[in-house]
Amino acid sequence: MRQSKPTPSAVEGLDVQAPDPRRWATLAVVVSAQLLIVLDSSVVTIALPSAQTELGMSDSAKQWVVAAYTLTFGGFLLVGGRLADVHGRKKIFLLGLLGFAVTSALGGLAVGPAMLPLARAAQGVFAALLAPAGLALLTTAFSDARERARAFGIFGAAVGSGMAVGMVLGGVLTELGSWRWCLLVNVPLVLAVLVPAVRFLAESQLDAVVKYDLPGAITGTLGVGTLIYGLSEAETVGWTHPSTVASGLAGLALLIAFVVIERRSERPMMPLRVVVDRVRGAGYAIVFLAGAALLAFYLFLTYYLQLVREYSPLLTGLAFLPSAAGVFVGSLAAGRILGRSGPRAVLTTGLLMGAAGMAYLGVLDPASGFWSVLFPALLVSGLGIGAALTTVTKITLDGVPSGDAGVAGALTNAMRQIGGAVGVSALNVVALSVTAAKGDSGDDVLTDGYVAAFVVGAGLLALAAVIAVVMTGSRRARG
């Protein structure tokens, strides 16, 4: 089967290249694959209570169904991005797809409490290959600034609404079938993506010379993984527990060693030129803050709906539809605007809308109406989040040499993962502190804790908006 080859400028790492005739097919394949990863996270969240009951899992084992995936996904992202750059984005993308399907099947067929977390850990490794390779393929396929903006708008619309759609899908599969289908459904979905991926994706890579920065790979992977582990420990045993402190300090030490190694390496796994650009660096900071706010937002709203309002899994999923619709529309609108203007205004407006929608949940109580409180909050925050995530993803990848596209995509995903882990742990502490201070139990107290978490999450998005105003206006997004 014939494959399109990158133009010489793409191989040499220049930004100018002839339009790829398969670029829109590439977009469809990459969006579908990335959607799988996003859907999987929220689908499994809905399925967890049923899986815990059937497999006889303890609360700690249940936590590792989520934590194991987050740990390996975040830890291996930089390695996955560099493997894609060196060995070829298409090869690594296809390997990630196949591995994701196999490990999803193993999770869906789990027969004991240990098998499901182990399968999820393996899923995270293959997702760490798939995600940065897909973003790199998308970045190198579109050379025209306006077309790239439209492409990222479509990408953001599909992926940004994926978490909310996953909540709906998880509720349907769990309530009408079994929790196992929340994982097994990935197998036919991967097969549907695999055929067009083989046919339409064009191979691209940094060069033909394979030389690994082994010390950088080891310190980077262990550093991110250890840091995420420490944050997951903080959620369960507290921020001052010895295991939390030790893991956090070890993770930071490893990441400092990673930066030192990368500065001295002839062929670094993560070239520091990727992060020193001021606008791109600000973009990574915004991704971190947005990830911290959004993952906690979805998690605590799920708790509120199921524990306080006693919604079923299906009804809980359906309640997130306004958010999914808002993200979809906001992302597409941002993609159109970015083709004609710089990112600062779109990014700032989106973040402020997201903050406003989340802050509106500060009026939440156990009897709040869906249409008067939840619907407008979810819709407005969704519109803003869609516009913001589309824009920030674009600015973290704009201007990156083609040879570093995999690493740049990996960093975007890594910052989102680490931010999510920080957000869930930190805002969980906020919610628990408010609940404990009330010295009582019941729906009112639980709701007060969730409200406090929503307000702090809104503050994180407002801080991200300040960074956008100060740091992203000195240059226009480039194609």
Coordinates of C-alpha atoms in Angstrom, one line a residue, residues 68-417:
A68 CA -2.8 2.9 37.7
Y69 CA -3.9 4.3 34.4
T70 CA -3.1 7.9 35.3
L71 CA 0.3 6.8 36.6
T72 CA 1.5 5.0 33.5
F73 CA -0.2 7.3 31.1
G74 CA 1.5 10.4 32.6
G75 CA 4.8 8.6 33.3
F76 CA 5.3 7.3 29.8
L77 CA 4.1 10.2 27.7
L78 CA 7.5 11.8 27.1
V79 CA 9.0 8.4 26.1
G80 CA 6.0 7.8 23.8
G81 CA 6.4 11.2 22.2
R82 CA 10.1 10.7 21.6
L83 CA 9.6 7.1 20.3
A84 CA 7.1 8.6 17.8
D85 CA 9.6 11.2 16.6
V86 CA 12.4 8.7 16.2
H87 CA 10.7 5.5 15.0
G88 CA 7.8 7.1 13.0
R89 CA 4.6 8.6 14.2
K90 CA 2.4 6.2 12.2
K91 CA 4.2 3.1 13.5
I92 CA 3.9 4.2 17.1
F93 CA 0.3 5.3 16.6
L94 CA -0.7 1.9 15.2
L95 CA 1.2 0.1 18.0
G96 CA -0.7 2.3 20.6
L97 CA -4.0 1.5 19.0
L98 CA -3.5 -2.3 19.0
G99 CA -2.1 -2.3 22.5
F100 CA -5.0 -0.2 23.7
A101 CA -7.5 -2.7 22.3
V102 CA -5.8 -5.8 23.7
T103 CA -5.5 -4.3 27.2
S104 CA -9.0 -3.0 27.2
A105 CA -10.2 -6.6 26.4
L106 CA -8.1 -7.9 29.3
G107 CA -9.7 -5.4 31.6
G108 CA -13.2 -6.2 30.5
L109 CA -12.6 -9.9 31.0
A110 CA -11.0 -9.4 34.5
V111 CA -11.7 -12.3 36.9
G112 CA -10.2 -10.9 40.1
P113 CA -9.5 -7.7 42.0
A114 CA -5.9 -7.4 40.8
M115 CA -6.5 -8.1 37.1
L116 CA -8.5 -4.9 36.4
P117 CA -5.9 -2.4 37.9
L118 CA -3.1 -4.2 36.1
A119 CA -4.9 -4.1 32.8
R120 CA -5.6 -0.4 33.3
A121 CA -1.9 0.2 34.0
A122 CA -1.1 -1.5 30.6
Q123 CA -3.8 0.6 28.9
G124 CA -2.1 3.7 30.2
V125 CA 1.3 2.7 28.6
F126 CA -0.3 2.2 25.2
A127 CA -2.3 5.4 25.5
A128 CA 1.0 7.2 26.2
L129 CA 2.2 6.0 22.8
L130 CA -1.1 6.8 21.0
A131 CA -1.8 10.3 22.3
P132 CA 1.5 12.2 21.4
A133 CA 1.9 10.3 18.1
G134 CA -1.6 11.4 17.1
L135 CA -1.0 15.1 18.0
A136 CA 2.3 15.0 16.1
L137 CA 0.6 13.5 13.0
L138 CA -2.0 16.2 13.2
T139 CA 0.6 19.0 13.6
T140 CA 2.7 17.9 10.7
A141 CA -0.2 17.2 8.4
F142 CA -1.5 20.8 8.4
S143 CA 1.0 23.5 7.3
D144 CA -1.5 26.4 6.5
A145 CA -2.3 28.5 9.6
R146 CA -6.0 28.8 8.9
E147 CA -6.5 25.1 8.1
R148 CA -4.5 24.2 11.2
A149 CA -6.7 26.4 13.3
R150 CA -9.8 24.7 11.9
A151 CA -8.3 21.3 12.4
F152 CA -7.6 22.1 16.1
G153 CA -11.1 23.4 16.5
I154 CA -12.5 20.1 15.3
F155 CA -10.0 18.2 17.4
G156 CA -10.9 20.2 20.5
A157 CA -14.7 19.8 19.8
A158 CA -14.5 16.1 19.7
V159 CA -12.0 15.5 22.4
G160 CA -13.2 18.2 24.7
S161 CA -16.7 16.9 24.7
G162 CA -15.5 13.3 25.0
M163 CA -15.4 13.2 28.8
A164 CA -19.1 14.3 29.0
V165 CA -20.1 11.9 26.2
G166 CA -18.2 9.2 28.0
M167 CA -20.3 9.8 31.1
V168 CA -23.4 9.2 29.1
L169 CA -22.0 6.2 27.4
G170 CA -20.7 4.7 30.7
G171 CA -24.2 5.2 32.2
V172 CA -25.9 3.5 29.3
L173 CA -23.5 0.5 29.1
T174 CA -23.5 0.0 32.9
E175 CA -27.2 0.3 33.4
L176 CA -28.4 -1.6 30.3
G177 CA -25.6 -4.1 30.1
S178 CA -22.6 -4.6 32.3
W179 CA -19.6 -2.6 33.6
R180 CA -17.4 -4.9 31.4
W181 CA -18.8 -3.4 28.3
C182 CA -17.3 -0.1 29.3
L183 CA -13.9 -1.6 28.5
L184 CA -14.8 -4.2 25.9
V185 CA -16.5 -1.6 23.7
N186 CA -13.0 -0.3 22.9
V187 CA -12.2 -3.4 20.9
P188 CA -14.7 -2.8 18.0
L189 CA -14.0 1.0 18.2
V190 CA -10.3 0.5 17.7
L191 CA -10.9 -1.9 14.8
A192 CA -13.0 0.8 13.2
V193 CA -10.2 3.3 13.5
L194 CA -7.4 0.9 12.6
V195 CA -8.4 0.3 8.9
P196 CA -8.4 4.0 7.9
A197 CA -5.3 4.6 10.0
V198 CA -3.3 2.1 8.0
R199 CA -4.7 3.5 4.7
F200 CA -4.6 7.2 5.2
L201 CA -1.9 8.1 7.7
A202 CA 1.5 9.3 6.2
E203 CA 4.6 8.2 8.0
S204 CA 6.9 10.9 9.4
Q205 CA 9.8 10.9 11.8
L206 CA 12.8 12.9 12.9
D207 CA 15.5 11.0 11.1
A208 CA 16.8 7.5 10.4
V209 CA 19.4 7.5 13.2
V210 CA 18.2 5.8 16.4
K211 CA 20.0 7.0 19.5
Y212 CA 18.3 7.1 22.8
D213 CA 18.8 9.5 25.7
L214 CA 18.5 6.6 28.2
P215 CA 19.3 8.7 31.4
G216 CA 16.7 11.3 30.3
A217 CA 14.1 8.6 29.6
I218 CA 14.6 6.9 33.0
T219 CA 14.6 10.1 35.0
G220 CA 11.7 11.7 33.1
T221 CA 9.5 8.6 33.3
L222 CA 10.2 7.9 36.9
G223 CA 10.0 11.6 37.8
V224 CA 6.5 12.2 36.4
G225 CA 5.3 8.8 37.6
T226 CA 6.6 9.2 41.1
L227 CA 5.1 12.7 41.3
I228 CA 1.7 11.5 40.1
Y229 CA 1.9 8.6 42.6
G230 CA 2.6 11.0 45.4
L231 CA -0.4 13.1 44.4
S232 CA -2.7 10.1 44.4
E233 CA -1.4 9.2 47.9
A234 CA -2.2 12.7 49.1
E235 CA -5.8 12.1 48.1
T236 CA -6.1 9.0 50.3
V237 CA -3.7 9.5 53.3
G238 CA -3.2 13.3 53.3
W239 CA -0.6 15.8 52.1
T240 CA 1.6 15.5 55.2
H241 CA 1.8 11.7 55.3
P242 CA 5.4 10.4 55.0
S243 CA 4.6 8.4 51.8
T244 CA 3.1 11.6 50.2
V245 CA 6.0 13.8 51.2
A246 CA 8.7 11.2 50.2
S247 CA 7.1 10.5 46.8
G248 CA 6.6 14.2 46.1
L249 CA 10.2 15.1 46.9
A250 CA 11.6 12.1 45.0
G251 CA 9.5 13.1 42.0
L252 CA 10.7 16.7 42.0
A253 CA 14.4 15.5 42.5
L254 CA 14.1 13.2 39.5
L255 CA 12.6 15.9 37.4
I256 CA 15.3 18.4 38.3
A257 CA 17.9 15.7 37.4
F258 CA 16.0 15.2 34.1
V259 CA 16.3 18.9 33.2
V260 CA 20.0 18.8 34.0
I261 CA 20.5 15.8 31.8
E262 CA 18.5 17.3 29.0
R263 CA 20.7 20.4 29.0
R264 CA 23.8 18.3 28.6
S265 CA 22.6 15.6 26.2
E266 CA 23.6 15.6 22.6
R267 CA 20.2 14.1 21.6
P268 CA 17.9 14.9 24.5
M269 CA 14.6 13.1 24.9
M270 CA 12.9 16.4 25.5
P271 CA 14.8 19.3 23.8
L272 CA 14.5 22.3 26.1
R273 CA 13.9 24.5 23.0
V274 CA 10.4 23.1 23.1
V275 CA 9.5 24.8 26.4
V276 CA 11.6 28.0 26.5
D277 CA 9.3 29.9 24.1
R278 CA 7.3 32.2 26.4
V279 CA 3.9 31.8 24.8
R280 CA 4.3 28.0 24.6
G281 CA 5.5 27.9 28.2
A282 CA 2.5 29.9 29.3
G283 CA 0.3 27.4 27.3
Y284 CA 1.7 24.5 29.3
A285 CA 1.0 26.3 32.6
I286 CA -2.6 27.0 31.4
V287 CA -3.0 23.3 30.4
F288 CA -1.9 22.4 33.9
L289 CA -4.3 24.7 35.7
A290 CA -7.2 23.9 33.4
G291 CA -6.6 20.1 33.9
A292 CA -6.5 20.7 37.7
A293 CA -9.9 22.5 37.6
L294 CA -11.7 20.4 35.1
L295 CA -11.0 16.9 36.3
A296 CA -12.0 17.8 39.8
F297 CA -15.1 19.6 38.4
Y298 CA -16.4 16.5 36.6
L299 CA -15.5 14.2 39.6
F300 CA -17.1 16.3 42.3
L301 CA -20.2 17.0 40.2
T302 CA -20.6 13.3 39.7
Y303 CA -20.4 12.7 43.4
Y304 CA -23.0 15.4 44.0
L305 CA -25.4 14.0 41.4
Q306 CA -25.1 10.3 42.6
L307 CA -24.6 10.8 46.4
V308 CA -26.7 13.8 47.1
R309 CA -29.3 13.8 44.3
E310 CA -29.2 10.0 44.0
Y311 CA -29.1 10.0 40.2
S312 CA -28.6 6.7 38.5
P313 CA -25.5 6.2 36.4
L314 CA -27.5 6.7 33.3
L315 CA -29.2 9.9 34.5
T316 CA -25.8 11.2 35.8
G317 CA -24.3 10.7 32.4
L318 CA -27.2 12.5 30.7
A319 CA -26.9 15.4 33.1
F320 CA -23.5 16.2 31.5
L321 CA -24.9 16.6 28.0
P322 CA -25.1 20.5 28.3
S323 CA -21.4 20.5 29.0
A324 CA -20.7 18.2 26.0
A325 CA -22.7 20.5 23.7
G326 CA -21.0 23.6 25.1
V327 CA -17.5 22.2 24.6
F328 CA -18.4 21.1 21.0
V329 CA -19.8 24.5 20.0
G330 CA -17.0 26.5 21.8
S331 CA -14.3 24.4 20.2
L332 CA -15.6 24.9 16.7
A333 CA -16.1 28.6 17.2
A334 CA -12.6 29.0 18.5
G335 CA -11.2 27.1 15.5
R336 CA -12.9 29.6 13.1
I337 CA -11.8 32.7 15.0
L338 CA -8.2 31.5 15.4
G339 CA -7.8 31.3 11.7
R340 CA -8.1 35.1 11.5
S341 CA -6.7 36.4 14.8
G342 CA -4.2 35.7 17.6
P343 CA -4.9 33.4 20.6
R344 CA -5.0 35.8 23.6
A345 CA -8.5 37.1 23.3
V346 CA -10.1 33.7 22.5
L347 CA -8.1 32.0 25.3
T348 CA -8.8 34.6 27.9
T349 CA -12.5 34.8 27.1
G350 CA -12.9 31.0 27.2
L351 CA -11.1 30.7 30.5
L352 CA -13.2 33.4 32.1
M353 CA -16.4 31.8 30.8
G354 CA -15.3 28.5 32.2
A355 CA -14.5 30.1 35.6
A356 CA -17.9 31.9 35.6
G357 CA -19.8 28.7 34.9
M358 CA -18.0 26.8 37.6
A359 CA -18.3 29.7 40.1
Y360 CA -22.1 29.7 39.5
L361 CA -22.2 26.3 41.2
G362 CA -21.4 28.2 44.4
V363 CA -25.1 28.6 44.8
L364 CA -25.7 24.8 44.7
D365 CA -27.7 23.1 47.5
P366 CA -29.2 19.7 47.8
A367 CA -32.5 20.8 46.2
S368 CA -31.1 23.0 43.4
G369 CA -33.0 22.7 40.2
F370 CA -31.3 21.2 37.1
W371 CA -32.6 23.9 34.7
S372 CA -32.0 26.9 37.0
V373 CA -28.5 26.0 38.3
L374 CA -26.9 22.9 36.7
F375 CA -27.9 23.5 33.1
P376 CA -26.6 27.1 32.8
A377 CA -23.4 26.3 34.7
L378 CA -22.6 23.3 32.6
L379 CA -23.4 25.0 29.3
V380 CA -21.5 28.3 30.0
S381 CA -18.5 26.4 31.4
G382 CA -18.6 24.0 28.5
L383 CA -18.6 26.8 25.9
G384 CA -15.6 28.5 27.6
I385 CA -13.7 25.3 28.2
G386 CA -14.1 24.2 24.6
A387 CA -12.7 27.5 23.3
A388 CA -9.9 27.6 25.8
L389 CA -8.7 24.0 25.3
T390 CA -8.7 24.3 21.6
T391 CA -6.7 27.5 21.7
V392 CA -4.2 26.3 24.3
T393 CA -3.6 23.1 22.5
K394 CA -2.8 25.0 19.3
I395 CA -0.4 27.4 21.0
T396 CA 1.6 24.6 22.6
L397 CA 2.1 23.0 19.2
D398 CA 2.4 26.1 16.9
G399 CA 6.0 26.9 15.8
V400 CA 7.4 23.6 17.0
P401 CA 9.9 22.0 14.5
S402 CA 8.4 18.9 12.9
G403 CA 11.1 16.8 14.5
D404 CA 9.9 17.7 18.0
A405 CA 6.2 17.5 17.4
G406 CA 5.8 14.2 19.3
V407 CA 7.6 15.5 22.4
A408 CA 5.5 18.8 22.2
G409 CA 2.3 16.7 22.1
A410 CA 3.5 14.6 24.9
L411 CA 4.2 17.6 27.1
T412 CA 0.7 18.9 26.5
N413 CA -0.8 15.6 27.6
A414 CA 1.6 15.3 30.5
M415 CA 0.7 18.7 31.9
R416 CA -3.0 17.9 31.6
Q417 CA -2.4 14.6 33.5

